[in-house]
PDB file of C-alpha atoms in Angstrom:
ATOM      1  CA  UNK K  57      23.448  -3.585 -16.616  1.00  0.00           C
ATOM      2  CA  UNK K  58      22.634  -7.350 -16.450  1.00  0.00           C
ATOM      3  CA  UNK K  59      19.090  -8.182 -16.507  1.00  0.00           C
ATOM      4  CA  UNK K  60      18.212 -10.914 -13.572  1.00  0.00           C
ATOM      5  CA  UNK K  61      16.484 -13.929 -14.569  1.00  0.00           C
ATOM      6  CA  UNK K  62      13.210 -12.302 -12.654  1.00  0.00           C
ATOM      7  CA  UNK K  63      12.868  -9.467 -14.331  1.00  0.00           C
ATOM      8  CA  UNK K  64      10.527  -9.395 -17.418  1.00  0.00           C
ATOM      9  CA  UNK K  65      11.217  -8.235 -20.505  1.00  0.00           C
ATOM     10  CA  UNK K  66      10.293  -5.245 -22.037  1.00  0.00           C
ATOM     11  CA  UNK K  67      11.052  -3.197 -18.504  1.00  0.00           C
ATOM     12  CA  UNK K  68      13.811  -0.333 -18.615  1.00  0.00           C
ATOM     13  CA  UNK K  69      15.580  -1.387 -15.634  1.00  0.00           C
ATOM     14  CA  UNK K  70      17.757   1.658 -15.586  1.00  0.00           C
ATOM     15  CA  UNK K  71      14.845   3.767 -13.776  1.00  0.00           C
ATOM     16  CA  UNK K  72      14.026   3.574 -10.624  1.00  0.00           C
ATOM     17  CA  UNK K  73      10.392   2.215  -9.283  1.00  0.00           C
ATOM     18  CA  UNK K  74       8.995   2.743  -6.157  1.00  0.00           C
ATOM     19  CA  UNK K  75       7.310  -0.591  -5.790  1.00  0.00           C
ATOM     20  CA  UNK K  76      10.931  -2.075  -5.914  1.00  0.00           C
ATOM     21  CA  UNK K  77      12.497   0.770  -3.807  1.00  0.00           C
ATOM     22  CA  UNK K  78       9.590   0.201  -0.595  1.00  0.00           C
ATOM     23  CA  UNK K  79      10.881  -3.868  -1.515  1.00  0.00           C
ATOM     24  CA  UNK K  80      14.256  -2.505  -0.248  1.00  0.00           C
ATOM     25  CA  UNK K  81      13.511  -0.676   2.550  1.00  0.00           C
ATOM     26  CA  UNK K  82      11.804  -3.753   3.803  1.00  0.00           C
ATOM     27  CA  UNK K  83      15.013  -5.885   3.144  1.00  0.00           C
ATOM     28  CA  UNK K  84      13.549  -7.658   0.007  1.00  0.00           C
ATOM     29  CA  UNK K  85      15.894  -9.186  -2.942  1.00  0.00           C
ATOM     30  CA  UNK K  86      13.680  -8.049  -5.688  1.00  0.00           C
ATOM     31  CA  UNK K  87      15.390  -4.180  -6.676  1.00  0.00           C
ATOM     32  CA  UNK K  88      17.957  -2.941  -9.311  1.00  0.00           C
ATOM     33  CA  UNK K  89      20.914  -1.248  -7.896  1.00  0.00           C
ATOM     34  CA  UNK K  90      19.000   2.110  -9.578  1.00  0.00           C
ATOM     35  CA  UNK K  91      16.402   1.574  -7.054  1.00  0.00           C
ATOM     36  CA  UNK K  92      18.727   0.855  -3.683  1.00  0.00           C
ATOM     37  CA  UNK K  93      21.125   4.329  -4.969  1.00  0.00           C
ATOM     38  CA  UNK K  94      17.404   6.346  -5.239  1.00  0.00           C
ATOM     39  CA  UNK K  95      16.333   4.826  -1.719  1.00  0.00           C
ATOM     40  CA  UNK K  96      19.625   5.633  -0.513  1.00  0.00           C
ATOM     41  CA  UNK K  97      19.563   8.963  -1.513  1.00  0.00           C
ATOM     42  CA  UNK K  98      16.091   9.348  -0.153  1.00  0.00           C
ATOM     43  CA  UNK K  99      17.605   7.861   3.311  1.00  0.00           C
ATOM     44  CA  UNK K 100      20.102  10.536   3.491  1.00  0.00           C
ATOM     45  CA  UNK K 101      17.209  12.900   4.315  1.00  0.00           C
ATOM     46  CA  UNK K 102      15.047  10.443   5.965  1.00  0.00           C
ATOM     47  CA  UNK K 103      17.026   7.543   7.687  1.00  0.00           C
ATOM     48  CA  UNK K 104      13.995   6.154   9.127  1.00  0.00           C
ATOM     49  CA  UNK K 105      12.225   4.892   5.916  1.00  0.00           C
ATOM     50  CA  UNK K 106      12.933   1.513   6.520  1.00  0.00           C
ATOM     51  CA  UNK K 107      10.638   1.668   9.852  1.00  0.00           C
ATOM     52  CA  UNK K 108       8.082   3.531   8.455  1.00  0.00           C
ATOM     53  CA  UNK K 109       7.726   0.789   5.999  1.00  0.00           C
ATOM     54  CA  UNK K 110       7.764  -1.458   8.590  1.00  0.00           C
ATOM     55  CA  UNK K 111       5.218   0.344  10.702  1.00  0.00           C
ATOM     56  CA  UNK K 112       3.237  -0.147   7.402  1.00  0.00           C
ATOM     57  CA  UNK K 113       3.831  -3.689   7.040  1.00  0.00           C
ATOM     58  CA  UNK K 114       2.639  -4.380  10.775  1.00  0.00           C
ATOM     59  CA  UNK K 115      -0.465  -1.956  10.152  1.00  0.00           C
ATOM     60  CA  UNK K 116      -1.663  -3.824   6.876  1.00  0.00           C
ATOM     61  CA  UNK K 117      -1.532  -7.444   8.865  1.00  0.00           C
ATOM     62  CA  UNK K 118      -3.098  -5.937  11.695  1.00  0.00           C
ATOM     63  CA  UNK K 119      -6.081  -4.483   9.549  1.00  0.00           C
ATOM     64  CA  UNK K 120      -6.271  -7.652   7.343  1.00  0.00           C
ATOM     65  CA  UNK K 121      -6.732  -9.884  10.491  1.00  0.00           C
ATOM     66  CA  UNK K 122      -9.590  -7.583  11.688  1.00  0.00           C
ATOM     67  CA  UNK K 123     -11.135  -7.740   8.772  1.00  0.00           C
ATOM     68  CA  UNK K 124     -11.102 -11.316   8.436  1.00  0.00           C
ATOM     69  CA  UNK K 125     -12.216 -11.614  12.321  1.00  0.00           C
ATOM     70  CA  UNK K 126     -15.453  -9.142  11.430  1.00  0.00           C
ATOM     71  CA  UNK K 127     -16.473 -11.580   8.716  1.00  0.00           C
ATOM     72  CA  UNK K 128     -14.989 -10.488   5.556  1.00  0.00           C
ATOM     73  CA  UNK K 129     -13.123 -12.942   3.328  1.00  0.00           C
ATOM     74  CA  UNK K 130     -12.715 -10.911  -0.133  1.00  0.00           C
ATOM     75  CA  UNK K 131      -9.619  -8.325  -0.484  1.00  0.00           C
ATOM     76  CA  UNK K 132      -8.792  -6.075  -3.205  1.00  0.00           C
ATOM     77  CA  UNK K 133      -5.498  -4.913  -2.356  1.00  0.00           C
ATOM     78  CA  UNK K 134      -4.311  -2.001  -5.278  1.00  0.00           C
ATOM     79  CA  UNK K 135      -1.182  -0.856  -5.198  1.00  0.00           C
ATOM     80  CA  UNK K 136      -0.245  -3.706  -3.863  1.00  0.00           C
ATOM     81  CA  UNK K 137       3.859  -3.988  -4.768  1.00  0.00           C
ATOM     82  CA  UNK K 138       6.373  -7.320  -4.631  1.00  0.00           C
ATOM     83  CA  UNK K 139       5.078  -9.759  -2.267  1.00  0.00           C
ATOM     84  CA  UNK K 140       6.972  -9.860   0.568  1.00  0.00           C
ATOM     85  CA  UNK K 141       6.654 -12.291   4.313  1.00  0.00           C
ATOM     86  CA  UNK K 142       3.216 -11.576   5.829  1.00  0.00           C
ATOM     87  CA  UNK K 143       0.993 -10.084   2.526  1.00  0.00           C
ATOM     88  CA  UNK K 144      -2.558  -9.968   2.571  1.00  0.00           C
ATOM     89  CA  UNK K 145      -3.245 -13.925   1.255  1.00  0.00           C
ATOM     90  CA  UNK K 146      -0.828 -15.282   3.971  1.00  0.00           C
ATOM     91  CA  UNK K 147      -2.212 -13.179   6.907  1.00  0.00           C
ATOM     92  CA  UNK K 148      -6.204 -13.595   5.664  1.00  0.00           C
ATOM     93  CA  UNK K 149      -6.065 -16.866   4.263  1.00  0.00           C
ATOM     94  CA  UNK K 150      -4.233 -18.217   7.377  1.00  0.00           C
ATOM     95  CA  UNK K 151      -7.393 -17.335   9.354  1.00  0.00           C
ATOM     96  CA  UNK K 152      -9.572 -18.460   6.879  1.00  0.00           C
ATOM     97  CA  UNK K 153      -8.395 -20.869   4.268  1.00  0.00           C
ATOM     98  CA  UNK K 154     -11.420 -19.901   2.126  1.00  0.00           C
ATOM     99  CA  UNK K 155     -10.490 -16.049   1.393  1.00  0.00           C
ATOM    100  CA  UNK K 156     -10.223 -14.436  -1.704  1.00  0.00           C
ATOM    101  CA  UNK K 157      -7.267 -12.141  -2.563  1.00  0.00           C
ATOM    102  CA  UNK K 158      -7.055  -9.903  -6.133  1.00  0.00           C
ATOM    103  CA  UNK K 159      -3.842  -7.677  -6.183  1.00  0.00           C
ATOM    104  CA  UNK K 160      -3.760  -4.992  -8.427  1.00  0.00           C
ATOM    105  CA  UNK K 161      -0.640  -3.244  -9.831  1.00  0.00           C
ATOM    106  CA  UNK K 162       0.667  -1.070 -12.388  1.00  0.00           C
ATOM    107  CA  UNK K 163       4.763  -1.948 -12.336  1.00  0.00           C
ATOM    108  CA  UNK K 164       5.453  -5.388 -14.246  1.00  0.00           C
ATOM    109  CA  UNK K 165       8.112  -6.173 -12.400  1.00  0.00           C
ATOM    110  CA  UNK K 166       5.290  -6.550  -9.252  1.00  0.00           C
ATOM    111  CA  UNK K 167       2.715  -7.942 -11.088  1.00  0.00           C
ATOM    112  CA  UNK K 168       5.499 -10.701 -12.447  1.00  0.00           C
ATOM    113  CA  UNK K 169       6.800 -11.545  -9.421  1.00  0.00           C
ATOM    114  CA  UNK K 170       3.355 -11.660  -7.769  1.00  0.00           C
ATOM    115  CA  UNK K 171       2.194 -14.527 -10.316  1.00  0.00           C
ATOM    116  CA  UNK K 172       5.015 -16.537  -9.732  1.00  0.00           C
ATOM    117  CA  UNK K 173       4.719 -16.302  -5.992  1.00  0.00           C
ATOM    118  CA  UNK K 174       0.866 -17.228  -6.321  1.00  0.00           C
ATOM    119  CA  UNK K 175       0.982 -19.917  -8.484  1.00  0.00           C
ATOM    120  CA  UNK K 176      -0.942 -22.724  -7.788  1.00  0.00           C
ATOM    121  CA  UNK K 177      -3.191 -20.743  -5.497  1.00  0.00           C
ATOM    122  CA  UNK K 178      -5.935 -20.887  -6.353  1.00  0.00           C
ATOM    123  CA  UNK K 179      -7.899 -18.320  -4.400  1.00  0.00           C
ATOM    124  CA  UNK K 180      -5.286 -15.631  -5.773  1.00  0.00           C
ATOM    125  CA  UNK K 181      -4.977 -13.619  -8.963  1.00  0.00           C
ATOM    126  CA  UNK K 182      -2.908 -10.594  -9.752  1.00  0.00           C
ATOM    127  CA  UNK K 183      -4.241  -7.901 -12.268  1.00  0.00           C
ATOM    128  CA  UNK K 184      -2.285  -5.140 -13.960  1.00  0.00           C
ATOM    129  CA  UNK K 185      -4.078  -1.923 -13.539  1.00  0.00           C
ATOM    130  CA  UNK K 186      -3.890   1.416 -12.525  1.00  0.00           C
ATOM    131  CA  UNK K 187      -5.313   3.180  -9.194  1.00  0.00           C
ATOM    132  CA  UNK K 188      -5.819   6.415 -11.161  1.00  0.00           C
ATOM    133  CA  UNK K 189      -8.403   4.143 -13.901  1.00  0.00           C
ATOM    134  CA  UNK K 190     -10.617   2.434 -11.692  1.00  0.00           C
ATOM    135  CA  UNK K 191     -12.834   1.317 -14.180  1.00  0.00           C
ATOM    136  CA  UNK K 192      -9.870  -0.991 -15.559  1.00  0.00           C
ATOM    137  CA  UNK K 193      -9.742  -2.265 -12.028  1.00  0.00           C
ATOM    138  CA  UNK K 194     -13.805  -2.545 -11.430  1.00  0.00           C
ATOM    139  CA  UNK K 195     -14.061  -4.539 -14.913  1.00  0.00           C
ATOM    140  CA  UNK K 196     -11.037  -6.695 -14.523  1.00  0.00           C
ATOM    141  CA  UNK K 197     -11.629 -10.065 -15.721  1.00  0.00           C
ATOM    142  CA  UNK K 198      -9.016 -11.494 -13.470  1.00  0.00           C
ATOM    143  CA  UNK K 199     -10.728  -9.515 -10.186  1.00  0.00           C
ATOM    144  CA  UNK K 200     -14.638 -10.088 -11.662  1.00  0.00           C
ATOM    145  CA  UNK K 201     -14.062 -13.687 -12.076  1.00  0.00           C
ATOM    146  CA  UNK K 202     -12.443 -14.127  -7.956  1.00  0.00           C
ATOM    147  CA  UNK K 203     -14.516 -11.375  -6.275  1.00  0.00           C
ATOM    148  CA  UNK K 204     -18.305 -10.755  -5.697  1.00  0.00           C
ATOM    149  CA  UNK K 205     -19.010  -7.251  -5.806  1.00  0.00           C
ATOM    150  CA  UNK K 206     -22.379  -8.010  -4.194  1.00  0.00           C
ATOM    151  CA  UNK K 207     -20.784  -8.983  -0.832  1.00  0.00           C
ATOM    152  CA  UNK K 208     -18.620  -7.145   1.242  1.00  0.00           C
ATOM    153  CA  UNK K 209     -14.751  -6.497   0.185  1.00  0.00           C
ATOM    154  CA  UNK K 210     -11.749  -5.302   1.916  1.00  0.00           C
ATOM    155  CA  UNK K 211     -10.109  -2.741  -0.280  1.00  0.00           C
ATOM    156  CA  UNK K 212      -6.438  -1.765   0.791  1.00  0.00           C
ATOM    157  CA  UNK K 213      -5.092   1.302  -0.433  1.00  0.00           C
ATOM    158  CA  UNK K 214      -1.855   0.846   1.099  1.00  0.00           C
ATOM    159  CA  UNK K 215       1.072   3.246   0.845  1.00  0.00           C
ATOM    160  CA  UNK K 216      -0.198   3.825  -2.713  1.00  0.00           C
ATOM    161  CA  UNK K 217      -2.561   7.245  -2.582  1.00  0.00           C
ATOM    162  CA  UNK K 218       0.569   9.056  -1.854  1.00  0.00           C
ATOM    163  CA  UNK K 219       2.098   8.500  -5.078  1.00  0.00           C
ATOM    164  CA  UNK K 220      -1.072   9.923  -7.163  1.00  0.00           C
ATOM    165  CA  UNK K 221      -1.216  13.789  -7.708  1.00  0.00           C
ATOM    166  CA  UNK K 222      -3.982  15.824  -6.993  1.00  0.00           C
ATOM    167  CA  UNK K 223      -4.204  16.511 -10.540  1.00  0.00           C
ATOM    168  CA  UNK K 224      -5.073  12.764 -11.046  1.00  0.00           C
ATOM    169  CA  UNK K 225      -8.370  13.193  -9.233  1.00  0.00           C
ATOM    170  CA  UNK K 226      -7.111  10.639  -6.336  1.00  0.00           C
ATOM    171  CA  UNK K 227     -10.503  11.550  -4.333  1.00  0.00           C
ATOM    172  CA  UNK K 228     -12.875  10.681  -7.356  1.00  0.00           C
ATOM    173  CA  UNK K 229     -11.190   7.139  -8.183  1.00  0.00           C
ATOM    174  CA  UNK K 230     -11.321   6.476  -4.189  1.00  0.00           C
ATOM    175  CA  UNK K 231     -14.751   7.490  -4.355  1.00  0.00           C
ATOM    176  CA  UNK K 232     -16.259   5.838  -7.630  1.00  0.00           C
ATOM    177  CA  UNK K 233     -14.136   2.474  -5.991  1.00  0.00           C
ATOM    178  CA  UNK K 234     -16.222   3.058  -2.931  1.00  0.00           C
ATOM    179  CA  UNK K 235     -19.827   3.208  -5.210  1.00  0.00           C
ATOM    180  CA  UNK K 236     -18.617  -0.536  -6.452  1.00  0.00           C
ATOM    181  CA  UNK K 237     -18.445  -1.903  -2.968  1.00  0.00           C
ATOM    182  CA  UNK K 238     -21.229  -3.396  -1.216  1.00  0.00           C
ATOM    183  CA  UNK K 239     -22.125  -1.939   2.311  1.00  0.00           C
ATOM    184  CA  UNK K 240     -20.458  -3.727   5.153  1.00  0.00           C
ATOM    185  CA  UNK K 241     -16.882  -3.427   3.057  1.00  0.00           C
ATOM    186  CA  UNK K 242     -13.882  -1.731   4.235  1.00  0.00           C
ATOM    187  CA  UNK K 243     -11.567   0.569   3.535  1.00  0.00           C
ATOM    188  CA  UNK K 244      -7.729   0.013   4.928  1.00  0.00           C
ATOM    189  CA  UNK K 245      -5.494   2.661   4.130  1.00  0.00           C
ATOM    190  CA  UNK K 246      -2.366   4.370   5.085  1.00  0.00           C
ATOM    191  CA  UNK K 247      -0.919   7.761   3.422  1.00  0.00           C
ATOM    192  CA  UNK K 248       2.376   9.265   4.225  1.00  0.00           C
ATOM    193  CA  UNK K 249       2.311  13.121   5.892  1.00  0.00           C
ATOM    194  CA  UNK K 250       4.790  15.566   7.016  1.00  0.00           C
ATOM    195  CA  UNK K 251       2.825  15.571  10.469  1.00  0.00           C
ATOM    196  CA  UNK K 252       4.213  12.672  13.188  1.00  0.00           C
ATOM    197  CA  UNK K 253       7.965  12.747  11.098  1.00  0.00           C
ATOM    198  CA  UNK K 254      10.627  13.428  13.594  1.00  0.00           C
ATOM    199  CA  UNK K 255      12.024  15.647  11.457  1.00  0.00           C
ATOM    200  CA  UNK K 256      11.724  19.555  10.575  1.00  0.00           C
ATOM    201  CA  UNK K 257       9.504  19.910   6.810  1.00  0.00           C
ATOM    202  CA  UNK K 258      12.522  20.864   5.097  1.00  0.00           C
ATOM    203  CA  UNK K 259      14.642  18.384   5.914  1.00  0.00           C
ATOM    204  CA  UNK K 260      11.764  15.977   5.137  1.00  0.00           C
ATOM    205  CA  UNK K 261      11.741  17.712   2.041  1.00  0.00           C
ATOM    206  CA  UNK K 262      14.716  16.654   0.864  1.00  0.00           C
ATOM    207  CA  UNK K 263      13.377  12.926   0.535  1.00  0.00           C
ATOM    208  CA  UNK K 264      10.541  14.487  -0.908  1.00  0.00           C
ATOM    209  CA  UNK K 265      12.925  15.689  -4.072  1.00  0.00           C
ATOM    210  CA  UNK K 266      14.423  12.737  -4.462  1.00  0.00           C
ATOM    211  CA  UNK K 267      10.730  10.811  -5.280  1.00  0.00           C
ATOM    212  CA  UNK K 268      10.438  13.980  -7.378  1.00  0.00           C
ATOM    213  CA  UNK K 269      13.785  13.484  -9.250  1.00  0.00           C
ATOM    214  CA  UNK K 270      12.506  10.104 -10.067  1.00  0.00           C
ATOM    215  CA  UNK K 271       9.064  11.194 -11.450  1.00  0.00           C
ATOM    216  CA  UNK K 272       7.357   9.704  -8.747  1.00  0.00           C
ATOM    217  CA  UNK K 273       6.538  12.817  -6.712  1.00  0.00           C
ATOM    218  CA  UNK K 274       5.300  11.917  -2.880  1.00  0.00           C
ATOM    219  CA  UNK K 275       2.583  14.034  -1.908  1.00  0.00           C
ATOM    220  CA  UNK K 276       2.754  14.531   1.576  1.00  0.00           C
ATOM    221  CA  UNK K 277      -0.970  15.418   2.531  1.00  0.00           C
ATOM    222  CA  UNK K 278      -2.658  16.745   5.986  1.00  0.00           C
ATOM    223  CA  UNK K 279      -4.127  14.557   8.390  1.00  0.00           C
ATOM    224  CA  UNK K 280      -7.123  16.333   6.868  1.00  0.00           C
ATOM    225  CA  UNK K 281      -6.542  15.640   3.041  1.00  0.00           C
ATOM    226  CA  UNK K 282      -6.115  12.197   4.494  1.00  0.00           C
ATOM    227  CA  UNK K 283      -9.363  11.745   6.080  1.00  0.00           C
ATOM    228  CA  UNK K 284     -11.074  12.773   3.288  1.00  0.00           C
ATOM    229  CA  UNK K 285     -10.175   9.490   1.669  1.00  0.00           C
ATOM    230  CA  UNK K 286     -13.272   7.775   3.855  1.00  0.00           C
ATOM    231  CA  UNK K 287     -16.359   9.896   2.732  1.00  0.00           C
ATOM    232  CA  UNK K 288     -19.115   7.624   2.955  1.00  0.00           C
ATOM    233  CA  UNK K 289     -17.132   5.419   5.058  1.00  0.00           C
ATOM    234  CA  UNK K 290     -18.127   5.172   9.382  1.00  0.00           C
ATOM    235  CA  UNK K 291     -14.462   5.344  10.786  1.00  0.00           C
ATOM    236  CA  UNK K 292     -13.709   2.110  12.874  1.00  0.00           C
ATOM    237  CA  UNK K 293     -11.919   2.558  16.339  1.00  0.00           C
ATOM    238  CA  UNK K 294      -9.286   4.522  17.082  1.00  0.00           C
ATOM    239  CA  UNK K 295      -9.926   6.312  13.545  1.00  0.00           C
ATOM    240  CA  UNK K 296      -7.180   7.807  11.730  1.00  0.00           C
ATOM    241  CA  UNK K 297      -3.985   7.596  13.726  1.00  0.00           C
ATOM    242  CA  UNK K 298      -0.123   6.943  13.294  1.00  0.00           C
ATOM    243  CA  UNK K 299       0.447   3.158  11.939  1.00  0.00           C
ATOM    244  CA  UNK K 300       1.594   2.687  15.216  1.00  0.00           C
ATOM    245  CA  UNK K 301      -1.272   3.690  17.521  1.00  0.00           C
ATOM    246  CA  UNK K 302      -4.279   1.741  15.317  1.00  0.00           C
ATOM    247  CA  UNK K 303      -5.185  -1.404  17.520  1.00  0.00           C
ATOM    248  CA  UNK K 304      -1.400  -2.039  18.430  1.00  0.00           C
ATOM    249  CA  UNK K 305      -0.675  -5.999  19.454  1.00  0.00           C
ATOM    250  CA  UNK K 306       1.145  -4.674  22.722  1.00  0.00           C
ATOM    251  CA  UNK K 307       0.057  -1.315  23.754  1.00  0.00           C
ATOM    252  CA  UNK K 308       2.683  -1.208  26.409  1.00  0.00           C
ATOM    253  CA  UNK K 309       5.425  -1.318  23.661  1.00  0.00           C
ATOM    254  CA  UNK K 310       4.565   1.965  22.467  1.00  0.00           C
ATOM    255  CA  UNK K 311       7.557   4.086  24.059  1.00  0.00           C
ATOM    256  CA  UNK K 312       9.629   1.085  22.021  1.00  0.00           C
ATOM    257  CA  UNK K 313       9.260   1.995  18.625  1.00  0.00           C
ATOM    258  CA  UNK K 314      11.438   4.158  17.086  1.00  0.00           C
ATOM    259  CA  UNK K 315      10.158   7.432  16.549  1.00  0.00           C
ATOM    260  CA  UNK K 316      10.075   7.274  12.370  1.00  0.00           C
ATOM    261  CA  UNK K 317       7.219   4.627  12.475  1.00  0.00           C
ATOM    262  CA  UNK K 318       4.888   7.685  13.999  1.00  0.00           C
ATOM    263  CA  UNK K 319       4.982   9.005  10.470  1.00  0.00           C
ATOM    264  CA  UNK K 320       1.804   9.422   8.371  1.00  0.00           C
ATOM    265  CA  UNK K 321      -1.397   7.914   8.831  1.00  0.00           C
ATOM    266  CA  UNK K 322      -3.497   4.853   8.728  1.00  0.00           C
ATOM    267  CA  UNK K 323      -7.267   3.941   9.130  1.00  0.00           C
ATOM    268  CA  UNK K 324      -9.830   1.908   8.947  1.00  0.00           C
ATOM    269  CA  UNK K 325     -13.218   2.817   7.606  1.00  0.00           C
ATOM    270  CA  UNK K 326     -16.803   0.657   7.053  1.00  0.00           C
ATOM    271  CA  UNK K 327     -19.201   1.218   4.720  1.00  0.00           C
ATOM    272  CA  UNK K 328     -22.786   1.547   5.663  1.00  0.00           C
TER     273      UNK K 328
END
């Protein structure tokens, strides 16, 4: 397989990645054929990925621009993936030039193409870390020298949470990332779920195996399991709902979106 001039060295690019498979659902350039056969393959169970994805994509702007309208102009976005039209620093710093963006991600093909997109801006840096070792994130000298701790943040856990296990503590690392953030921050996240999929679990499943195959497993959690994401957190209005259904730009659209994007959930959540 030929390497493309993007993709850095020292990467096996004979295994599929997740951060490069969501890049293809969403239509992106930056994936190895490995990754469109996997997402294919995971589409033959679940042909609606590429609107969930989308759902998620709308969701994530959506939260960002609230956030930036209640005052906040600091995001930590982990998990964060191949930039793509309409990230966090394009949606928050186009309503506020002076915001302050820190991705955070653990595939170097991301974190790569992130620093070549971001060059030059100033207001940007890109870290390579790990969700499940938050103290590598906390005492980043990347994300310590661009954020102030002290002042309220916007940390996005974004379609990420769904890729850690339960057996990599998931609630503690949300939790001890919480105990770093000053009150008055929020907490934007969305988690995939077997509840809201137009589709029976088993047949869900099958997309399920595929991440599996791949040694990525998904981890489909409750509505429940979800929600306990914000302890500590006051949940901002509507609370935890379908991507969909959280502050939509055109309510009356509703009955227009395909029935896939109802999948999983997304919030919003303040700290006191």
């Amino acid at each position: 397989m030929e390497r493309p001039a993007w993709a850095p060295q020292g990467i096996d690019i004979s295994v599929p990645s997740v951060s490069r498979m969501y890049d293809f659902y969403l239509g992106g350039s930056h994936n190895f054929e490995v990754d469109r056969d996997a997402a294919r393959k995971a589409m033959e169970f679940m042909p609606g990925l590429p609107k969930i994805m989308q759902a998620n994509r709308a969701f994530m702007r959506r939260a960002v621009h609230y956030a930036t309208t209640s005052g906040i102009s600091q995001f930590l976005d982990i998990g964060s993936g191949i930039p793509t039209f309409g990230n966090v620093h394009e949606v928050a710093q186009a309503a506020d030039p002076e915001a302050r963006i820190a991705y955070v991600d653990h595939d170097p093909v991301a974190v790569a193409h992130s620093q070549a997109v971001l060059e030059g801006n100033e207001r940007t840096v890109v870290a390579a870390a790990d969700l499940r070792k938050p103290a590598e994130i906390l005492e980043s000298p990347e994300i310590r020298g661009l954020l102030d701790f002290d002042k309220p943040v916007a940390l996005l856990l974004v379609a990420v949470l769904h890729f850690v296990e339960d057996s990599d503590s998931p609630y503690e690392a949300v939790a001890e990332l919480r105990e770093s953030l000053a009150p008055g921050s929020l907490l934007v996240l969305t988690h995939a779920s077997y509840e809201g999929i137009p589709l029976s679990q088993e047949d869900a499943g099958g997309t399920v195996g595929v991440y599996r195959n791949i040694r990525n497993p998904l981890i489909m959690r409750s509505r429940d399991e979800v929600s306990r994401f914000f302890d500590g957190y006051e949940m901002v209005e509507p609370g935890l709902v379908s991507m969909p259904d959280w502050r939509p730009e055109n309510p009356e659209a509703r009955g227009q979106e395909d029935p896939f994007a109802f999948s999983g959930f997304g919030g919003v959540g303040r700290k006191a």
